[in-house]
Amino acid sequence: MSAAVLTGAGAALPATLDQDAAWEGFFARHYAGVRAARRIWDGAGVRTRHAVANPVDEDLSRWSTGARMARYVQEALPLGKQAVAGALDDAGLAPGDVGLFAVATCTGYATPGLDIRLASDLGMPPGLQRLLVGHMGCYAAVPGLAAVGDFVAARSRPAVLLCCELTSLHVQPAERQLDQVVAHALFSDAAAAVVVEPGAGRGRRLAGVVARTDPSTADHMTWDVTDLGFRMGLSPRVPDVLSRYVGDVVAELLDGAGLRVEDVAGWAVHPGGPRILDVVRDELGLTDQQVAASRRVLAEHGNCSSATVLLVLQELADVDGPVVAMAFGPGLTLYAALLLPV
């Protein structure tokens, strides 16, 4: 079997939204009377993020789910096309070379979906295989990468993974629950894509994937479909649960390659929030510098759900040595991937 090697990456970001401007222009009114709201907002670790629907200009909080899904398709197609085209260009491949096109998203659905529409727009072959990874949430890029990696290794054909998330379409009606303040303070929009090729002589080889799910904490993080879009449920206990598992997950991942934490040159940790990065840093004995790329992505782009860890990997493009990518989401679930230089 051929090795699955990441050879190209691309991203597309909608208009930038200043965190303070979003508060002053919309969310201060939205959460008027919620005493802790401004403190939570300021503590999110976000300075700027991206939105196809800027709440300062248009309030979608009473839109139906159907209207939001129609808007998703409208906005996601050009972003997804830009990200995939950029990744293919980076890899030096043409759309006709792709054997599998996988799309991960938890923020919008349509049939025909992004996979079919983008494959047609980009000129991918009619015999293309496709995969939709839906509603897994923030960690979906890693199982998506595992699936395309298995295809590439088994079929000796290139594959593309696109993560496209438009969380701004799911702004919720004003509520007093603090988890809603947290979600609105963190989440952002982005599309990010990677190309995986068989046996390539450059890039990073997908050397292993480890997953861990604790179903007893399933209520700690939820993403519910409602009549008014998708609603985030987020417990403050999430970092504590992650702290129980992250060490074992990383140890299993590295042991399989005969490596230790000290051997890892780059850490692409999904920045679910500042406390999550603190927990990963402390449990693995990392320095602030080792999680700086994740904090930088959080500060500049916010939490873009499944696309975020791919943005962090792009920040680490020049790192020489093993890289660990980690993401977390509903379940509670932890996923980690080991990428080794070719």
Coordinates of C-alpha atoms in Angstrom, one line a residue:
M1 CA 0.0 0.0 0.0
S2 CA 1.1 3.5 -0.7
A3 CA 1.8 6.1 2.0
A4 CA -0.8 8.9 2.2
V5 CA 1.0 12.2 2.1
L6 CA -0.4 15.7 2.6
T7 CA 1.0 17.7 -0.3
G8 CA -1.2 20.8 -0.6
A9 CA -3.3 23.2 1.4
G10 CA -5.7 26.1 0.7
A11 CA -8.1 28.3 2.7
A12 CA -10.7 30.9 2.0
L13 CA -12.0 33.4 4.6
P14 CA -15.1 35.6 4.4
A15 CA -15.1 39.2 5.5
T16 CA -13.3 40.0 8.8
L17 CA -15.3 40.9 11.8
D18 CA -13.7 42.8 14.7
Q19 CA -14.6 41.3 18.0
D20 CA -15.1 44.6 19.8
A21 CA -17.2 46.0 16.9
A22 CA -19.4 42.9 17.0
W23 CA -20.0 43.4 20.7
E24 CA -20.7 47.1 20.4
G25 CA -22.8 46.8 17.3
F26 CA -24.9 43.8 18.1
F27 CA -24.2 41.5 21.0
A28 CA -24.2 44.2 23.8
R29 CA -27.9 44.7 23.0
H30 CA -28.4 40.9 22.4
Y31 CA -27.1 40.1 25.9
A32 CA -28.3 43.3 27.7
G33 CA -28.8 42.4 31.4
V34 CA -26.6 39.3 31.3
R35 CA -24.0 40.5 33.8
A36 CA -21.2 38.1 32.9
A37 CA -21.6 38.5 29.1
R38 CA -19.0 41.2 28.5
R39 CA -16.4 39.4 30.7
I40 CA -17.0 36.2 28.8
W41 CA -16.7 38.0 25.5
D42 CA -13.5 39.7 26.4
G43 CA -12.0 36.5 27.7
A44 CA -12.6 34.4 24.6
G45 CA -9.1 35.0 23.2
V46 CA -10.5 36.3 19.9
R47 CA -9.6 39.7 18.4
T48 CA -10.9 39.2 14.8
R49 CA -12.9 36.5 13.1
H50 CA -14.8 36.0 9.9
A51 CA -18.5 36.0 9.0
V52 CA -20.6 35.6 5.8
A53 CA -23.4 37.2 7.8
N54 CA -22.2 40.1 9.9
P55 CA -24.7 40.6 12.8
V56 CA -24.0 44.3 12.9
D57 CA -25.4 44.6 9.4
E58 CA -28.1 41.8 9.4
D59 CA -29.7 40.0 12.2
L60 CA -30.4 36.4 11.3
S61 CA -31.4 35.3 14.9
R62 CA -35.1 34.9 13.9
W63 CA -34.4 33.3 10.5
S64 CA -35.8 29.8 9.9
T65 CA -33.5 26.8 9.5
G66 CA -34.6 26.5 5.9
A67 CA -33.6 30.1 5.1
R68 CA -30.3 29.6 6.8
M69 CA -29.6 26.4 4.7
A70 CA -30.4 28.2 1.5
R71 CA -27.9 31.0 2.5
Y72 CA -25.3 28.3 3.4
V73 CA -25.3 27.0 -0.1
Q74 CA -25.0 30.5 -1.6
E75 CA -22.1 31.4 0.6
A76 CA -20.3 28.1 0.9
L77 CA -19.9 27.4 -2.8
P78 CA -17.4 30.2 -3.6
L79 CA -15.5 29.8 -0.4
G80 CA -15.2 26.0 -0.9
K81 CA -14.2 26.5 -4.5
Q82 CA -11.4 28.9 -3.6
A83 CA -10.1 26.7 -0.8
V84 CA -10.0 23.5 -2.9
A85 CA -8.5 25.3 -6.0
G86 CA -5.8 26.7 -3.7
A87 CA -5.0 23.3 -2.3
L88 CA -4.8 21.7 -5.7
D89 CA -2.6 24.5 -7.0
D90 CA -0.3 24.1 -3.9
A91 CA 0.0 20.4 -4.7
G92 CA 0.5 20.9 -8.4
L93 CA -2.5 18.8 -9.3
A94 CA -5.4 19.3 -11.7
P95 CA -9.1 18.7 -10.6
G96 CA -9.2 15.8 -13.0
D97 CA -6.5 14.0 -11.0
V98 CA -8.7 13.6 -7.9
G99 CA -10.1 10.2 -7.1
L100 CA -12.0 11.1 -3.9
F101 CA -13.5 14.4 -2.8
A102 CA -14.6 14.5 0.9
V103 CA -16.4 17.4 2.5
A104 CA -16.8 17.9 6.2
T105 CA -19.4 20.4 7.6
C106 CA -21.8 20.7 10.5
T107 CA -23.2 24.1 9.7
G108 CA -25.2 23.5 6.5
Y109 CA -26.8 20.9 4.4
A110 CA -28.3 20.6 0.9
T111 CA -28.8 17.8 -1.6
P112 CA -27.2 17.9 -4.1
G113 CA -24.5 19.0 -1.6
L114 CA -21.2 20.9 -1.8
D115 CA -19.4 17.7 -2.8
I116 CA -21.5 17.3 -6.0
R117 CA -21.7 21.0 -6.8
L118 CA -18.1 21.8 -6.3
A119 CA -16.9 18.7 -8.1
S120 CA -18.8 19.9 -11.1
D121 CA -17.7 23.5 -10.9
L122 CA -14.1 22.6 -10.5
G123 CA -14.0 20.0 -13.3
M124 CA -13.4 16.9 -11.2
P125 CA -14.0 13.6 -13.2
P126 CA -17.5 12.1 -13.5
G127 CA -16.2 8.9 -11.9
L128 CA -15.1 10.7 -8.8
Q129 CA -15.9 9.1 -5.5
R130 CA -17.4 11.4 -2.8
L131 CA -17.8 11.4 0.9
L132 CA -19.8 13.8 3.2
V133 CA -18.7 14.0 6.9
G134 CA -21.6 15.6 8.5
H135 CA -22.5 17.0 12.0
M136 CA -19.4 15.7 13.7
G137 CA -18.5 19.2 14.8
C138 CA -15.1 20.7 15.6
Y139 CA -13.1 17.4 15.3
A140 CA -14.4 16.3 11.9
A141 CA -11.2 17.2 10.0
V142 CA -9.2 14.4 11.7
P143 CA -11.6 11.5 10.9
G144 CA -12.1 13.1 7.5
L145 CA -8.3 13.0 7.0
A146 CA -8.2 9.4 8.2
A147 CA -10.9 8.4 5.7
V148 CA -9.2 10.1 2.7
G149 CA -5.8 8.8 3.9
D150 CA -7.2 5.2 3.8
F151 CA -8.6 5.8 0.3
V152 CA -5.3 7.2 -1.0
A153 CA -3.3 4.3 0.6
A154 CA -5.6 1.6 -0.7
R155 CA -6.4 3.0 -4.2
S156 CA -3.2 4.9 -5.0
R157 CA -5.2 7.9 -6.1
P158 CA -5.1 11.5 -4.9
A159 CA -7.9 12.8 -2.6
V160 CA -9.1 16.2 -1.4
L161 CA -10.6 17.0 2.0
L162 CA -12.6 20.3 2.4
C163 CA -13.9 21.6 5.7
C164 CA -16.4 24.4 5.2
E165 CA -18.1 25.9 8.3
L166 CA -20.4 29.0 8.4
T167 CA -21.2 29.3 12.0
S168 CA -22.4 33.0 11.6
L169 CA -25.5 31.6 10.0
H170 CA -26.6 30.2 13.3
V171 CA -26.8 33.2 15.6
Q172 CA -29.5 32.4 18.1
P173 CA -32.3 34.5 19.6
A174 CA -31.3 36.3 22.7
E175 CA -31.1 34.1 25.8
R176 CA -29.6 34.4 29.2
Q177 CA -27.7 31.1 29.1
L178 CA -24.0 31.7 29.4
D179 CA -23.1 28.9 27.0
Q180 CA -24.8 30.9 24.3
V181 CA -22.6 33.9 25.1
V182 CA -19.5 31.7 24.9
A183 CA -20.5 30.2 21.5
H184 CA -21.3 33.6 20.0
A185 CA -18.0 34.9 21.3
L186 CA -15.9 32.1 19.8
F187 CA -17.3 30.8 16.6
S188 CA -16.3 31.9 13.1
D189 CA -16.5 31.1 9.4
A190 CA -13.8 29.5 7.2
A191 CA -13.2 27.0 4.4
A192 CA -9.9 25.0 4.4
A193 CA -8.8 22.1 2.2
V194 CA -5.9 19.7 2.0
V195 CA -4.7 17.4 -0.8
V196 CA -3.5 13.9 0.0
E197 CA -1.4 11.9 -2.5
P198 CA -0.1 8.4 -2.7
G199 CA 3.6 7.9 -2.1
A200 CA 4.6 11.6 -2.8
G201 CA 8.2 12.6 -2.2
R202 CA 7.3 15.8 -0.5
G203 CA 4.9 16.9 2.3
R204 CA 3.8 15.1 5.5
R205 CA 2.9 11.5 5.7
L206 CA -0.2 10.5 7.7
A207 CA 1.4 8.1 10.1
G208 CA -1.4 7.4 12.6
V209 CA -4.8 8.4 13.9
V210 CA -6.2 7.8 17.5
A211 CA -9.7 8.5 18.7
R212 CA -11.3 8.5 22.1
T213 CA -14.9 9.1 23.0
D214 CA -16.5 9.3 26.4
P215 CA -20.3 8.9 25.9
S216 CA -20.9 9.5 29.6
T217 CA -20.2 13.2 28.9
A218 CA -22.4 13.4 25.8
D219 CA -24.4 16.2 27.2
H220 CA -21.3 18.5 27.7
M221 CA -21.2 19.6 24.1
T222 CA -24.2 19.5 21.7
W223 CA -25.2 20.9 18.4
D224 CA -29.0 20.7 18.1
V225 CA -31.1 21.3 14.9
T226 CA -33.9 23.7 15.9
D227 CA -36.5 25.6 13.9
L228 CA -34.2 28.7 14.2
G229 CA -30.9 27.2 13.1
F230 CA -28.4 25.0 15.0
R231 CA -28.0 25.7 18.7
M232 CA -24.7 25.1 20.6
G233 CA -24.8 23.5 24.0
L234 CA -21.5 23.9 25.8
S235 CA -20.6 22.9 29.4
P236 CA -17.8 24.6 31.4
R237 CA -16.7 21.1 32.3
V238 CA -15.4 20.3 28.8
P239 CA -11.7 21.2 29.6
D240 CA -11.8 19.0 32.7
V241 CA -13.0 16.0 30.6
L242 CA -10.3 16.7 28.0
S243 CA -7.7 16.7 30.8
R244 CA -8.5 13.1 31.6
Y245 CA -7.9 11.8 28.1
V246 CA -5.5 14.0 26.2
G247 CA -2.3 12.5 27.7
D248 CA -3.3 8.9 27.0
V249 CA -4.4 9.7 23.4
V250 CA -1.2 11.4 22.6
A251 CA 0.9 8.7 24.2
E252 CA -0.9 6.0 22.1
L253 CA -0.4 8.0 19.0
L254 CA 3.3 8.6 19.5
D255 CA 4.0 5.1 20.9
G256 CA 2.9 3.7 17.6
A257 CA 5.7 5.5 15.9
G258 CA 8.3 5.1 18.6
L259 CA 8.2 8.8 19.5
R260 CA 7.9 10.8 22.7
V261 CA 6.3 14.2 23.3
E262 CA 9.8 15.8 23.2
D263 CA 10.2 14.6 19.6
V264 CA 7.2 16.5 18.3
A265 CA 8.2 19.6 16.4
G266 CA 4.8 21.1 15.9
W267 CA 1.5 21.0 17.7
A268 CA -1.7 21.8 15.8
V269 CA -4.2 21.9 18.7
H270 CA -7.8 22.9 17.9
P271 CA -8.3 26.2 19.7
G272 CA -11.8 25.4 21.1
G273 CA -11.1 28.3 23.6
P274 CA -8.3 29.6 25.8
R275 CA -9.0 27.1 28.6
I276 CA -8.8 24.1 26.3
L277 CA -5.4 25.2 25.0
D278 CA -4.3 25.7 28.7
V279 CA -5.4 22.1 29.5
V280 CA -3.6 20.6 26.5
R281 CA -0.5 22.6 27.3
D282 CA -0.4 21.6 31.0
E283 CA -1.3 17.9 30.6
L284 CA 1.3 17.4 27.9
G285 CA 4.0 19.6 29.6
L286 CA 4.2 21.9 26.6
T287 CA 5.4 25.5 26.6
D288 CA 3.4 28.5 25.6
Q289 CA 5.5 28.7 22.4
Q290 CA 4.4 25.2 21.5
V291 CA 0.7 26.2 21.4
A292 CA 1.3 29.7 20.1
A293 CA 0.1 28.8 16.6
S294 CA -3.2 27.6 17.9
R295 CA -3.6 30.8 20.1
R296 CA -2.7 32.9 17.1
V297 CA -5.4 31.2 14.9
L298 CA -7.9 31.7 17.7
A299 CA -7.0 35.4 18.1
E300 CA -7.1 36.1 14.3
H301 CA -9.7 33.8 13.0
G302 CA -11.8 32.5 16.0
N303 CA -13.0 28.9 16.3
C304 CA -14.0 27.9 12.8
S305 CA -15.2 24.5 13.9
S306 CA -13.8 21.7 11.7
A307 CA -11.7 24.0 9.5
T308 CA -9.7 25.4 12.4
V309 CA -7.2 22.6 12.9
L310 CA -6.4 22.8 9.2
L311 CA -5.7 26.5 9.6
V312 CA -3.3 25.7 12.4
L313 CA -1.6 23.2 10.3
Q314 CA -1.1 25.9 7.7
E315 CA 0.5 28.0 10.4
L316 CA 3.0 25.2 11.0
A317 CA 3.8 24.6 7.3
D318 CA 7.5 25.4 7.8
V319 CA 8.0 23.3 10.8
D320 CA 10.6 20.6 10.3
G321 CA 9.8 17.4 12.1
P322 CA 6.8 15.4 13.4
V323 CA 3.5 17.3 13.8
V324 CA 0.6 16.3 16.0
A325 CA -2.9 17.5 15.0
M326 CA -5.6 17.3 17.7
A327 CA -9.3 18.3 17.7
F328 CA -12.2 17.9 20.1
G329 CA -15.9 17.9 19.9
P330 CA -19.3 16.4 20.7
G331 CA -19.2 13.0 22.3
L332 CA -17.1 14.2 24.1
T333 CA -14.6 13.1 21.5
L334 CA -10.8 13.6 21.0
Y335 CA -9.1 12.9 17.7
A336 CA -5.4 13.1 17.1
A337 CA -3.3 12.5 14.0
L338 CA 0.5 12.1 13.6
L339 CA 2.1 13.7 10.5
L340 CA 5.7 12.8 9.7
P341 CA 8.0 14.5 7.2
V342 CA 8.6 12.5 4.0

